[in-house]
XYZ file of C-alpha atoms in Angstrom:
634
model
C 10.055 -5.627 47.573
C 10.528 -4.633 44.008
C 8.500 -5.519 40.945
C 10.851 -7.943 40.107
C 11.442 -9.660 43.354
C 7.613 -10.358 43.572
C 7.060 -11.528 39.996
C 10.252 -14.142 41.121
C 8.379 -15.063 44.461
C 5.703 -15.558 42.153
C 6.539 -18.186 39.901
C 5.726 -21.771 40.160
C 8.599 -24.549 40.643
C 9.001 -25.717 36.694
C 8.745 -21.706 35.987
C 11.442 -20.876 38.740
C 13.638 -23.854 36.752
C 13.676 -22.065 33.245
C 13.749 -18.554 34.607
C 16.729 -19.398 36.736
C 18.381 -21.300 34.042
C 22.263 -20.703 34.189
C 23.414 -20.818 30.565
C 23.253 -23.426 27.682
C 20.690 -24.416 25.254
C 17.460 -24.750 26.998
C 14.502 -26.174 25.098
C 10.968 -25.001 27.598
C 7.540 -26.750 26.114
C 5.236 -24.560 27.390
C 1.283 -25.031 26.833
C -1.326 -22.610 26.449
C -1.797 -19.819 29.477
C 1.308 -21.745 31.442
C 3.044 -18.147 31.821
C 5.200 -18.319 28.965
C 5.461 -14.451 28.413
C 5.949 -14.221 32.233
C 8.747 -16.779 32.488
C 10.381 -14.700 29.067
C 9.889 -11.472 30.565
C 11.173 -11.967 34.033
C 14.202 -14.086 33.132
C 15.561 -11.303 30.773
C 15.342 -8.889 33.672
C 16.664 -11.280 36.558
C 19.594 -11.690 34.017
C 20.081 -7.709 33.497
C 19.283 -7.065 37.517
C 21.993 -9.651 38.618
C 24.976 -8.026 36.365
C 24.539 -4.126 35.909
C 28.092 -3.840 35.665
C 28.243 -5.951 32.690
C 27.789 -4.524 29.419
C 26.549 -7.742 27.480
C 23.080 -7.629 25.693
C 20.276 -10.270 25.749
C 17.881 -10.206 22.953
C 14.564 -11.850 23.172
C 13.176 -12.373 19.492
C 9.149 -13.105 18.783
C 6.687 -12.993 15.982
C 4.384 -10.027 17.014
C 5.012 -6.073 17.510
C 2.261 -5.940 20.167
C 3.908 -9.036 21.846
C 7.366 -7.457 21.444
C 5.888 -4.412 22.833
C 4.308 -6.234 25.603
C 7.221 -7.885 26.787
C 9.569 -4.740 26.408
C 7.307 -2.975 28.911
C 7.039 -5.535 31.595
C 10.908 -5.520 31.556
C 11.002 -1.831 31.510
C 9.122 -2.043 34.624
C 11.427 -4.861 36.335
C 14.434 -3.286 35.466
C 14.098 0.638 34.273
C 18.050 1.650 34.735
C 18.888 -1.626 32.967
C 16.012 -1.505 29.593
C 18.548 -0.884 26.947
C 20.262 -3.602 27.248
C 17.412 -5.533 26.321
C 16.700 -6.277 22.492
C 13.224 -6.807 22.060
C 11.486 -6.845 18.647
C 10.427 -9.643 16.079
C 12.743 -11.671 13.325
C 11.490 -8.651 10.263
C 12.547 -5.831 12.647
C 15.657 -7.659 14.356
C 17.297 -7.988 10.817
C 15.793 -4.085 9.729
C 18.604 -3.738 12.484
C 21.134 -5.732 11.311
C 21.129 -4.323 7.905
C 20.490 -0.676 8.774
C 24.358 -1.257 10.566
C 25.758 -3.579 8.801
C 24.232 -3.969 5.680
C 26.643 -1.538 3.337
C 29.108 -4.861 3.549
C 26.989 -6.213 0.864
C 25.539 -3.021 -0.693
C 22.393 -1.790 0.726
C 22.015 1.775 1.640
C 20.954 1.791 5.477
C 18.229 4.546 5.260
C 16.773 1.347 3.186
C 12.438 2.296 2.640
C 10.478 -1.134 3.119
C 7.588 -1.798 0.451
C 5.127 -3.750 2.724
C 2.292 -3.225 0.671
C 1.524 -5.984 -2.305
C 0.508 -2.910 -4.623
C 3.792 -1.543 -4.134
C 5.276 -4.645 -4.865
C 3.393 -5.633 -7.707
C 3.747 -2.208 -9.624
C 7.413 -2.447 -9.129
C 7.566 -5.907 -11.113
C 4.900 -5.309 -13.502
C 7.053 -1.827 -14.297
C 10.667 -4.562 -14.017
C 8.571 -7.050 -16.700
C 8.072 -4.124 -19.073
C 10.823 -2.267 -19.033
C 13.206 -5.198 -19.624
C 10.780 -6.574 -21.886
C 10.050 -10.010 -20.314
C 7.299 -12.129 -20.709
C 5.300 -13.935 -17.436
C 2.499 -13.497 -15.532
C 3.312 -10.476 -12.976
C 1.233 -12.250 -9.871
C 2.349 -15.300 -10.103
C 6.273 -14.735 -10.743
C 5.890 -12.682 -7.420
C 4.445 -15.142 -5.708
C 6.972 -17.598 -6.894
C 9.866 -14.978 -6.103
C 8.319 -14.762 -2.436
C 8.639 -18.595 -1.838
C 12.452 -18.596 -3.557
C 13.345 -15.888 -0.930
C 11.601 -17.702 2.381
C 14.000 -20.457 1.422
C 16.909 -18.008 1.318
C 17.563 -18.696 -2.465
C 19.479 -15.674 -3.884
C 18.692 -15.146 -7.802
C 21.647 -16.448 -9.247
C 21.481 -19.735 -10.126
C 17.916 -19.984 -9.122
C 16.881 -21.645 -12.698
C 18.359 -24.875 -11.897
C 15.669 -25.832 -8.884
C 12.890 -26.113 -11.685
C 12.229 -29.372 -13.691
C 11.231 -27.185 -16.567
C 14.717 -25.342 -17.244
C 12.718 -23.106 -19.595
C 10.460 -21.365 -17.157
C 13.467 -21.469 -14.305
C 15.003 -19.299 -16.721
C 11.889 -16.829 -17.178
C 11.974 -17.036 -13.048
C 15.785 -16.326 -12.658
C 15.245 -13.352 -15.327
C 12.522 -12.139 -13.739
C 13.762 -12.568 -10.091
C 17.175 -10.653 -11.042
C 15.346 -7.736 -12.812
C 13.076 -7.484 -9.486
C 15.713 -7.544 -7.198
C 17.862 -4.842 -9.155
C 14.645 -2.759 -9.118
C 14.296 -2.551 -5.689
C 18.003 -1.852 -5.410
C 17.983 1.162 -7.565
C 15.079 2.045 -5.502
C 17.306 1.868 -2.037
C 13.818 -0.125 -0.960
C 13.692 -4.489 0.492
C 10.525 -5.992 0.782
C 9.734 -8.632 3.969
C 11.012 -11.355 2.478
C 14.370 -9.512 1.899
C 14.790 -8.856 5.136
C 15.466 -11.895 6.405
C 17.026 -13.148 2.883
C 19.463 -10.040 2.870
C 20.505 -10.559 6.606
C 21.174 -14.358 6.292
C 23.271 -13.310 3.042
C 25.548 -10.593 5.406
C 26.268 -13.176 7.894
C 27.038 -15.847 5.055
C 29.296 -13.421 2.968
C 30.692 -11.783 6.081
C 31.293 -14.332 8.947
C 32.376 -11.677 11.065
C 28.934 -10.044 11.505
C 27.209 -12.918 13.566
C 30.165 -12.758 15.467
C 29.666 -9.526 16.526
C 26.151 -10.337 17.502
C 27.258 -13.429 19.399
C 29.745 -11.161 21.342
C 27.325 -8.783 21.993
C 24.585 -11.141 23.044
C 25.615 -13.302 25.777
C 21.932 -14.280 26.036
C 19.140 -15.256 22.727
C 15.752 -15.930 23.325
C 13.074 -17.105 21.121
C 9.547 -16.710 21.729
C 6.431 -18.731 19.783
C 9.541 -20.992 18.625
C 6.851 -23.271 17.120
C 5.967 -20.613 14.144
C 9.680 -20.432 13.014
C 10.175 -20.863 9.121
C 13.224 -22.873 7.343
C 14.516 -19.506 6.516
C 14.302 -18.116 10.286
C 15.547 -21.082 11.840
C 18.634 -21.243 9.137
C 19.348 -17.437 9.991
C 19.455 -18.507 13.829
C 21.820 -21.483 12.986
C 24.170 -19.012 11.081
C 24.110 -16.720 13.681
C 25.135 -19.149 16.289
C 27.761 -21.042 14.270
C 29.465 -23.979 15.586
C 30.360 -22.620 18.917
C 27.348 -20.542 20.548
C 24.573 -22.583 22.259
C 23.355 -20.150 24.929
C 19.658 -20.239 23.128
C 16.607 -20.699 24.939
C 13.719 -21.232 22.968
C 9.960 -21.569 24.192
C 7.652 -23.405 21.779
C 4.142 -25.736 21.883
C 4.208 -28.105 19.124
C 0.303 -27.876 19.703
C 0.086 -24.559 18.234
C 1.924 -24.877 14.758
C -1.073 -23.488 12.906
C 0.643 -21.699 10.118
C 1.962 -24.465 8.273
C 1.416 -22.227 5.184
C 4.036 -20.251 6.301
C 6.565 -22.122 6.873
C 6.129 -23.489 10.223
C 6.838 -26.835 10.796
C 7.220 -29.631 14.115
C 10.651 -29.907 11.914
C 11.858 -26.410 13.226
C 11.612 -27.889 17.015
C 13.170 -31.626 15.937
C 15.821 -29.566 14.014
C 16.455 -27.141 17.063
C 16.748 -30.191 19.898
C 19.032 -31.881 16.913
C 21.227 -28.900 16.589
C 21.567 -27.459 20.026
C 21.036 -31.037 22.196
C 19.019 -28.528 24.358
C 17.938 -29.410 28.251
C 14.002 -29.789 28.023
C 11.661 -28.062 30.756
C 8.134 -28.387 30.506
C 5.057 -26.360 31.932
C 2.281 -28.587 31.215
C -0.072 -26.141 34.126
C -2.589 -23.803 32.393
C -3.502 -21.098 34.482
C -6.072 -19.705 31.965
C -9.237 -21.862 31.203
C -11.678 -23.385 33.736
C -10.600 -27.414 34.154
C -13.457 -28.779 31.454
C -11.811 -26.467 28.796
C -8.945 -28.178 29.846
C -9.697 -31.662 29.644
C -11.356 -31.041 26.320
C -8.499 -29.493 25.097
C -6.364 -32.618 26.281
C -8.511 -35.329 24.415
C -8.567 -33.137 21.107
C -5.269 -32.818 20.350
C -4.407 -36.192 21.310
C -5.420 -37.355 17.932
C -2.428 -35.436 16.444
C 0.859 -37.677 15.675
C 2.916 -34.672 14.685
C 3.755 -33.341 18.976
C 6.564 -34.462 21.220
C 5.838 -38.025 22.278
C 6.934 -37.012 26.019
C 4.440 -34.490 26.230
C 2.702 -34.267 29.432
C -0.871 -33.357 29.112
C -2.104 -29.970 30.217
C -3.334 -29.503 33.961
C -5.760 -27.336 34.795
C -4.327 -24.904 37.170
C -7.327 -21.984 37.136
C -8.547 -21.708 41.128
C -11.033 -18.804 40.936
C -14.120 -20.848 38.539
C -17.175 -18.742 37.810
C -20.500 -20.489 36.002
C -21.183 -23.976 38.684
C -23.582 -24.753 35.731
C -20.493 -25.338 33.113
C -18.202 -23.712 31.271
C -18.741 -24.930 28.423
C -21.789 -24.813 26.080
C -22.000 -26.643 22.387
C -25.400 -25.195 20.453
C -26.628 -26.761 16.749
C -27.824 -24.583 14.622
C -30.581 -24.863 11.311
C -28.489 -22.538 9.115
C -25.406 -20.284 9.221
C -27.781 -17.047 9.153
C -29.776 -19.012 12.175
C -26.376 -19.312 14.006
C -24.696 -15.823 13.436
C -28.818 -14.106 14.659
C -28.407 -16.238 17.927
C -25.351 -15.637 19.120
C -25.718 -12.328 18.173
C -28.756 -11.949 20.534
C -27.003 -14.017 23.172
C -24.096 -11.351 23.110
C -26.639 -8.888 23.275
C -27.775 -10.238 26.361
C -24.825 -9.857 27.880
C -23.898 -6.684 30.307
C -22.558 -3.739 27.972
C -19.821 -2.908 30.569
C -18.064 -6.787 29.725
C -18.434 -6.770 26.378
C -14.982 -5.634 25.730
C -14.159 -8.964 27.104
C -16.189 -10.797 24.643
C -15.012 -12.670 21.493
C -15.887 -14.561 18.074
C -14.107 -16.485 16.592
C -14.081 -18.280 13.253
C -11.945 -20.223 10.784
C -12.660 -18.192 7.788
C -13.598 -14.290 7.237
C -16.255 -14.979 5.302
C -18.496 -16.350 9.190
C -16.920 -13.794 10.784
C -18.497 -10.589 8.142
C -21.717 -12.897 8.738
C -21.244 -12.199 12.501
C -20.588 -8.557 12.121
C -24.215 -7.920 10.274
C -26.066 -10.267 12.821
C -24.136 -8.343 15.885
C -25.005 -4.726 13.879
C -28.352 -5.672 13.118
C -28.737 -6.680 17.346
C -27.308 -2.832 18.077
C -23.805 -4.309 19.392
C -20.884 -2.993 18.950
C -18.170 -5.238 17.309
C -15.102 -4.844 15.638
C -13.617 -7.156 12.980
C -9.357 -7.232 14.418
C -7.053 -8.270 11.338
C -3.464 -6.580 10.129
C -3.983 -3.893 8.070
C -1.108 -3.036 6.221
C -1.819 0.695 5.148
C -3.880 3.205 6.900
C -7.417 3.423 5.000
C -8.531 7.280 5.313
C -7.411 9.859 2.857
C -5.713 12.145 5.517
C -3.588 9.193 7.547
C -2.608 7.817 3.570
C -1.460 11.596 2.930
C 0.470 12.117 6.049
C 2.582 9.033 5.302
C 3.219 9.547 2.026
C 4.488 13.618 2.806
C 6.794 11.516 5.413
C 8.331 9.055 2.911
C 8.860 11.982 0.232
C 10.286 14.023 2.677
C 13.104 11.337 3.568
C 13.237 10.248 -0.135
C 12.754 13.343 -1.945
C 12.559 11.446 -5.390
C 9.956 8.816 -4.523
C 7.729 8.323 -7.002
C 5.361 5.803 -5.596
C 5.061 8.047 -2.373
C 4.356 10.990 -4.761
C 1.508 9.017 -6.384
C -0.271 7.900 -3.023
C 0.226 11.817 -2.260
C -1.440 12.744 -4.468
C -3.952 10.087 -4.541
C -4.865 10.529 -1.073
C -5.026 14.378 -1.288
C -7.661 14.294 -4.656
C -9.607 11.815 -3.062
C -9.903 14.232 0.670
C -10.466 17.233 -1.060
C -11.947 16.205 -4.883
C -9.310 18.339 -6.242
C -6.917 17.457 -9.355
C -3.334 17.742 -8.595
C -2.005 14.985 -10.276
C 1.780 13.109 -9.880
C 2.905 12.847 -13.533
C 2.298 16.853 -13.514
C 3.956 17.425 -10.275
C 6.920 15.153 -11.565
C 6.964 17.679 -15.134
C 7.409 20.609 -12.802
C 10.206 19.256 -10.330
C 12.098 18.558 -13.492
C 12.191 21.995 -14.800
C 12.130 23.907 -11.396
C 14.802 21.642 -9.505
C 12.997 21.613 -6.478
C 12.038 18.487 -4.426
C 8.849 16.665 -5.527
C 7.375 17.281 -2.118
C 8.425 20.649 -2.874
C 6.651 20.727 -5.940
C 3.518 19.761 -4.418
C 3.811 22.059 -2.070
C 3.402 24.840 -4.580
C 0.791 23.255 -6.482
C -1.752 22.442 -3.360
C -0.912 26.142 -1.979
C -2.329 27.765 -5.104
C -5.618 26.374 -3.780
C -8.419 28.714 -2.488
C -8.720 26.055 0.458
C -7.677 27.219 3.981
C -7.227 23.622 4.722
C -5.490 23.161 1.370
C -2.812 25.923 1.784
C -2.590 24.906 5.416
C -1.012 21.498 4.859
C 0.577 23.022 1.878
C 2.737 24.533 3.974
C 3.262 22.376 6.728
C 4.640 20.227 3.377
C 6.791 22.884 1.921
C 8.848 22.912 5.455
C 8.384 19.586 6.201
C 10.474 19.145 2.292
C 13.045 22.012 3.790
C 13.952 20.210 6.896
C 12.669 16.653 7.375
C 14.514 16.488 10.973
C 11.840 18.194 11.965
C 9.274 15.996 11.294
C 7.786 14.875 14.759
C 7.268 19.034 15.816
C 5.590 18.868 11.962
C 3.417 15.931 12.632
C 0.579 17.777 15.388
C 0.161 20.594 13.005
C -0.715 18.053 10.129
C -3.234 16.198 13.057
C -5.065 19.355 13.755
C -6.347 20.021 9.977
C -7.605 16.091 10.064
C -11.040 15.688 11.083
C -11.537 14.287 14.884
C -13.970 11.357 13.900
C -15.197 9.412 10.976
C -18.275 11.679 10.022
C -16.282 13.843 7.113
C -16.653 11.787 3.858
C -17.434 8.586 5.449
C -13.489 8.340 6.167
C -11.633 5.937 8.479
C -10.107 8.991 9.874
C -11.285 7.859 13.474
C -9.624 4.663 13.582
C -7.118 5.657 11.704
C -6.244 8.542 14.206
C -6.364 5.810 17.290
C -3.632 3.251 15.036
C -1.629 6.105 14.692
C -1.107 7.422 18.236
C -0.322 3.918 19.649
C 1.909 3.262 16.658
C 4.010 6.626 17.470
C 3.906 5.271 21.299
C 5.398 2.035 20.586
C 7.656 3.010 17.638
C 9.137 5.532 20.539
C 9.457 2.294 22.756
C 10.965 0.742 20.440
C 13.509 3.081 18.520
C 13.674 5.790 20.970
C 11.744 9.296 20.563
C 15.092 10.605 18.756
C 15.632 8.005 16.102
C 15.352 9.895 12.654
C 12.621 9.852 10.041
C 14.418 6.924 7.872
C 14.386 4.561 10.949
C 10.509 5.658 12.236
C 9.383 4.827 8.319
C 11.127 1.444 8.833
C 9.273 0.806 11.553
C 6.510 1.819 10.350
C 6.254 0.120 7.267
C 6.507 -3.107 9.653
C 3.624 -2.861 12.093
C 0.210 -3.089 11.603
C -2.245 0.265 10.921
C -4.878 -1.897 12.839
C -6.974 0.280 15.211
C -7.570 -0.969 18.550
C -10.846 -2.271 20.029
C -12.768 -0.161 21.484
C -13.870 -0.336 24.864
C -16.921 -2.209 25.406
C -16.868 -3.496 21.157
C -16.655 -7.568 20.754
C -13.820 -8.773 18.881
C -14.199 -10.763 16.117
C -10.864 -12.666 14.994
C -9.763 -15.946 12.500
C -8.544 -18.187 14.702
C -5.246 -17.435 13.016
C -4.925 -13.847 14.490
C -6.350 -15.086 18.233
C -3.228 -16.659 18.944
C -1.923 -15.296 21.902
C -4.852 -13.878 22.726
C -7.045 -14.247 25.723
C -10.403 -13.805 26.474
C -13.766 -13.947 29.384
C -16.174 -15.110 27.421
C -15.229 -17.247 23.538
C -17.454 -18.210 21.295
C -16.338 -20.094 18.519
C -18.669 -20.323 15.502
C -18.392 -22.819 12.280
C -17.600 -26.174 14.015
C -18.854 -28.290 11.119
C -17.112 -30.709 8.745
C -15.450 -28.521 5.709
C -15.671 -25.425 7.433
C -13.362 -26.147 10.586
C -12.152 -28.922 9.840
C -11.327 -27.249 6.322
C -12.431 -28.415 2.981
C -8.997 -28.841 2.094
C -7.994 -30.879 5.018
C -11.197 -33.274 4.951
C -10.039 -33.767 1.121
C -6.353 -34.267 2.145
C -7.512 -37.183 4.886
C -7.765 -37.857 8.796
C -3.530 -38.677 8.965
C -2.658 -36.282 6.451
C -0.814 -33.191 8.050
C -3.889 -30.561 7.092
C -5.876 -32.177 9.344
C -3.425 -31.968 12.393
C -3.131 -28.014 11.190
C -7.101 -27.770 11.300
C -7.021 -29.743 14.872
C -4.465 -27.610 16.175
C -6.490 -24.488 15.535
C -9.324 -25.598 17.117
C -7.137 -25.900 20.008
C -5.989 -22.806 20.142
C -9.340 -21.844 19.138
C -10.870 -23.013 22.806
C -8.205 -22.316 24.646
C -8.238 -18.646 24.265
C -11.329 -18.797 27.063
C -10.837 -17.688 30.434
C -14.328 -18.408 31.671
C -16.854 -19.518 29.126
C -16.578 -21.195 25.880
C -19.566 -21.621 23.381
C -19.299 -24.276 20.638
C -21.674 -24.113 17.651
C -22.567 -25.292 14.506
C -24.724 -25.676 11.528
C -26.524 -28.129 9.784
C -26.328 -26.046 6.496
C -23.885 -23.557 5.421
C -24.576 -20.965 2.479
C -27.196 -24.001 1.549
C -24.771 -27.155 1.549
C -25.679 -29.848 4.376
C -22.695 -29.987 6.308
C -21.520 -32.555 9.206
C -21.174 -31.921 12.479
C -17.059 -31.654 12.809
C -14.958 -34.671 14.168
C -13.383 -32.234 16.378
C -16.663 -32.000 18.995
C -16.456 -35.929 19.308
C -12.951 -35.958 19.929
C -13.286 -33.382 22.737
C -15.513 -35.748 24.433
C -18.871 -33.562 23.652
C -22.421 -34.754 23.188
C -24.312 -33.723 19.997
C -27.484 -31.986 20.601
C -30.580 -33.804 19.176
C -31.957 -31.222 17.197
C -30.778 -27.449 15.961
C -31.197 -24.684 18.679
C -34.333 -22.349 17.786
């Protein structure tokens, strides 16, 4: 039998119903560890297996690269003469897509750069303020910019959505001169990209009707953490006619209602579409007392599908007869982050890798870190990085950009940056900038010259590989392993992320290849880039520590979630805002996921005190059915 045929024999009867799903809108509530991914996964490649003389697309959108990634390799392996007809990637790098082809309709260069850092951002409108001589407050007009653009709100006429017509003036000003800047710079930031792509299929109609003839098949993913701006770009896409979506969502998992998600997205999509519902209540995942905990928690939330069977626990295989699940009390926060420290410590080095802490803010989490460091355990603090953080990894992305946009100034700058802070030398970009002018060559170029008048080896070494890395940038991935091999193999030169840094890169490379294909040229490799995380991986045998915010979607053994105590999870915020108010369904909902992540253990605990405030055990432990221990754990 092949791969795919046993993953099909495989699936359960309300699975079987969604994969096998003819055509139509198709609405599938699926609950934590029900085999959402699996369901996703194999009904794109029963689809593509069942018509390979067919040369319709299906694209499968969700909200992750490493999901994306995973799900584009379990196809790959269903149906390997049948992979590129699958579209898998998330809503930023979908519309990268759909502007890198189709963009020029409304002006924007396809070899487009991405500015994903906030630095970038916020030195292009603090430069856009000055030069045009306006007044505001850099930060906050950016911030204000952002939230105008998740709403798909275009600069013109932006003014008139503020009660104060003076400062929606200042804003429109301020949001025109921004967006002009970035033109002139060929460069979108995130929020563009899904602005600028619902604008193309607004302006130019015939666009999303290419993509609906092309796509006989859409599926969403995490439906749940759609924003009003997402959801809108779907709706546009799909126009009046098209209603061959299938979207897979768990209203009990909107947790980033500060994003934009909202129960609204789902009662908007089963408005729109009038989709058949499927659900798949069974969770495969956590021992049944996780399970039943995790039914009499979220209960309490009004905001959730009022048909909504409760979850059933479908795990077989239950390790632990004496419980699997364990709530400890705690004197202090520094009490609770030394215990569970030395409780992890206890635990076999070999399954530590399978091992993880979770918290609702960063701040318990850095806590954790010391206790774990000071108990000799290994542990590793997972959260998006955004740029790489060693000298050599900042270079080597910066000699990329300037190689595809030989009159970058920013990448000049974090060139040079990176390459005075490696080697404590003094080549500086406003003198690198001078020269290009007078000698004509490129700034890379320019640099080139400069660094290779070094007494260095090392210096004239990547010199070089710089000066014909400016002279042909095609070459840039034969380029790339002679950069590698002057970088340091581990962290001990200059106390430098170089380490990590070196193990982000090589499974970004892997999975930008999956993605793009090992061919794509340097302008489409820098998009992609610019969109994924620089995030090392865990090592093996390291705990994880995560916000509950990055765990979702994650699995582990062995959970431990710390901070269960009234203003820390439940949030201040949410306490202040009331029991009904929609904070506190948020703060329920990721305590939720929180548990839920737990394959075979889950540890509760909390804290009478935290950073010296008295704090109350949280509501969330009662609700879940739990008794309160007497006294605090010694």
């Amino acid at each position: 039998m092949s791969e795919l045929s046993i993953a099909l024999s495989q699936l359960t009867e309300a699975q079987s119903a969604a994969v096998n799903w003819l055509g139509g809108p198709l609405f599938v509530l699926a609950g934590p560890g029900s085999g959402k991914t699996r369901v996703l996964t194999t009904r794109v490649a029963k689809l593509l297996a069942e018509t390979p003389e067919k040369s319709f697309r299906v694209m499968a959108l969700t909200f992750t690269n490493k999901a994306a990634d995973e799900m584009s390799t379990r196809i790959q392996a269903f149906v390997p003469d049948q992979q590129n007809r699958a579209s898998i990637g998330t809503f930023h790098s979908f519309c990268m897509q759909m502007l890198q082809q189709h963009g020029s309709h409304i002006g924007i260069d396809p070899n487009f750069t991405i500015y994903s850092l906030e630095s970038d951002r916020a030195d292009l409108l603090r430069e856009t303020i000055r030069e045009n001589g306006l007044p505001g407050d850099d930060e906050r007009f950016l911030g204000t910019i952002d939230k105008l653009k998740a709403r798909l709100i275009q600069p013109e006429g932006s003014a008139k959505l503020f009660g104060d017509s003076a400062i929606g003036e200042r804003i429109e000003q301020v949001y025109q001169a921004y967006e002009a800047a970035l033109g002139r710079a060929n460069a979108l930031d995130f929020g563009s990209l899904i602005a600028q792509a619902y604008r193309l299929i607004s302006t130019f109609p015939g666009v999303a009707l290419h993509y609906r003839r092309t796509y006989a098949y859409w599926m969403f993913d995490e439906f749940q953490d759609t924003t009003d701006g997402q959801y809108r770009l779907i709706k546009a896409l799909a126009g009046d006619s098209f209603n061959n979506v299938f979207a897979v969502a768990d209203d009990d998992q909107i947790i980033y209602q500060w994003n934009g998600a909202s129960f609204q997205q789902i009662q908007r999509f089963r408005a729109d579409f009038q989709p058949t519902e499927i659900q798949l209540p069974t969770n495969y995942r956590c021992p049944p007392s996780i399970v039943a905990a995790a039914n009499q928690l979220v209960v309490n939330n009004t905001q959730r599908t009022t048909s909504k069977k409760p979850l059933e626990a479908g795990k077989s295989k239950l390790l632990y007869p004496d419980g699997h699940i364990r709530l400890i009390r705690y004197s202090t926060d520094e009490a609770e982050a030394a215990a569970i420290a030395a409780g992890i410590a206890g635990i076999d080095s070999t399954r530590r890798g399978e091992v993880a802490v979770l918290a609702r803010t960063r701040a318990l989490l850095e806590r954790m870190q010391k206790a774990l460091a000071d108990a000799n355990v290994p542990a590793a603090n997972a959260q998006r990085r955004d740029d790489f953080r060693s000298p050599q990894f900042l270079w080597l992305s910066a000699a990329l950009r300037l190689a595809a946009r030989p009159l970058d100034r920013r990448a000049l700058d974090a060139l040079t940056g990176a390459f005075n802070r490696w080697f404590d030398t003094d080549i500086w970009s406003d003198d690198v900038a001078a020269a290009a002018d007078i000698s004509s060559r490129s700034l890379l170029s320019e640099w080139a010259a400069a660094a290779g008048e070094k007494a260095d080896d090392r210096m004239k070494a990547l010199a070089a590989i710089a000066s014909g890395l400016s002279q042909q940038p095609s070459t840039f991935r034969t380029v790339i392993p002679s950069a590698l091999a002057q970088f340091p193999q581990d962290n001990a030169e200059n106390g430098s992320d170089v380490g990590e840094d070196r193990a982000a890169w090589s499974g970004l490379v892997r999975s930008i290849g999956q993605a793009i294909g090992r061919d794509a040229p340097l302008d489409q490799f820098l998009q992609e880039l610019s969109l994924r995380s620089k995030e090392p991986p865990v090592g093996p045998n390291t705990v994880t520590l995560m916000t509950i915010h990055s765990a979702k979607g994650k699995e582990f053994d062995h959970v431990y979630v710390i901070g269960l105590a009234e203003d820390v999870l439940p949030s201040f915020q949410s306490v202040k805002a009331g029991e009904r108010s929609p904070e506190m369904e948020e703060e329920r909902r990721n305590c939720f996921v929180a548990i839920t992540r737990a394959r075979e253990w889950l540890c509760l605990s909390y804290a009478d005190r935290y950073r010296g405030y008295l704090k109350s055990p949280s509501r969330f432990l009662a609700e879940m059915g739990l008794a309160l221990p007497a006294a605090p754990s010694s």
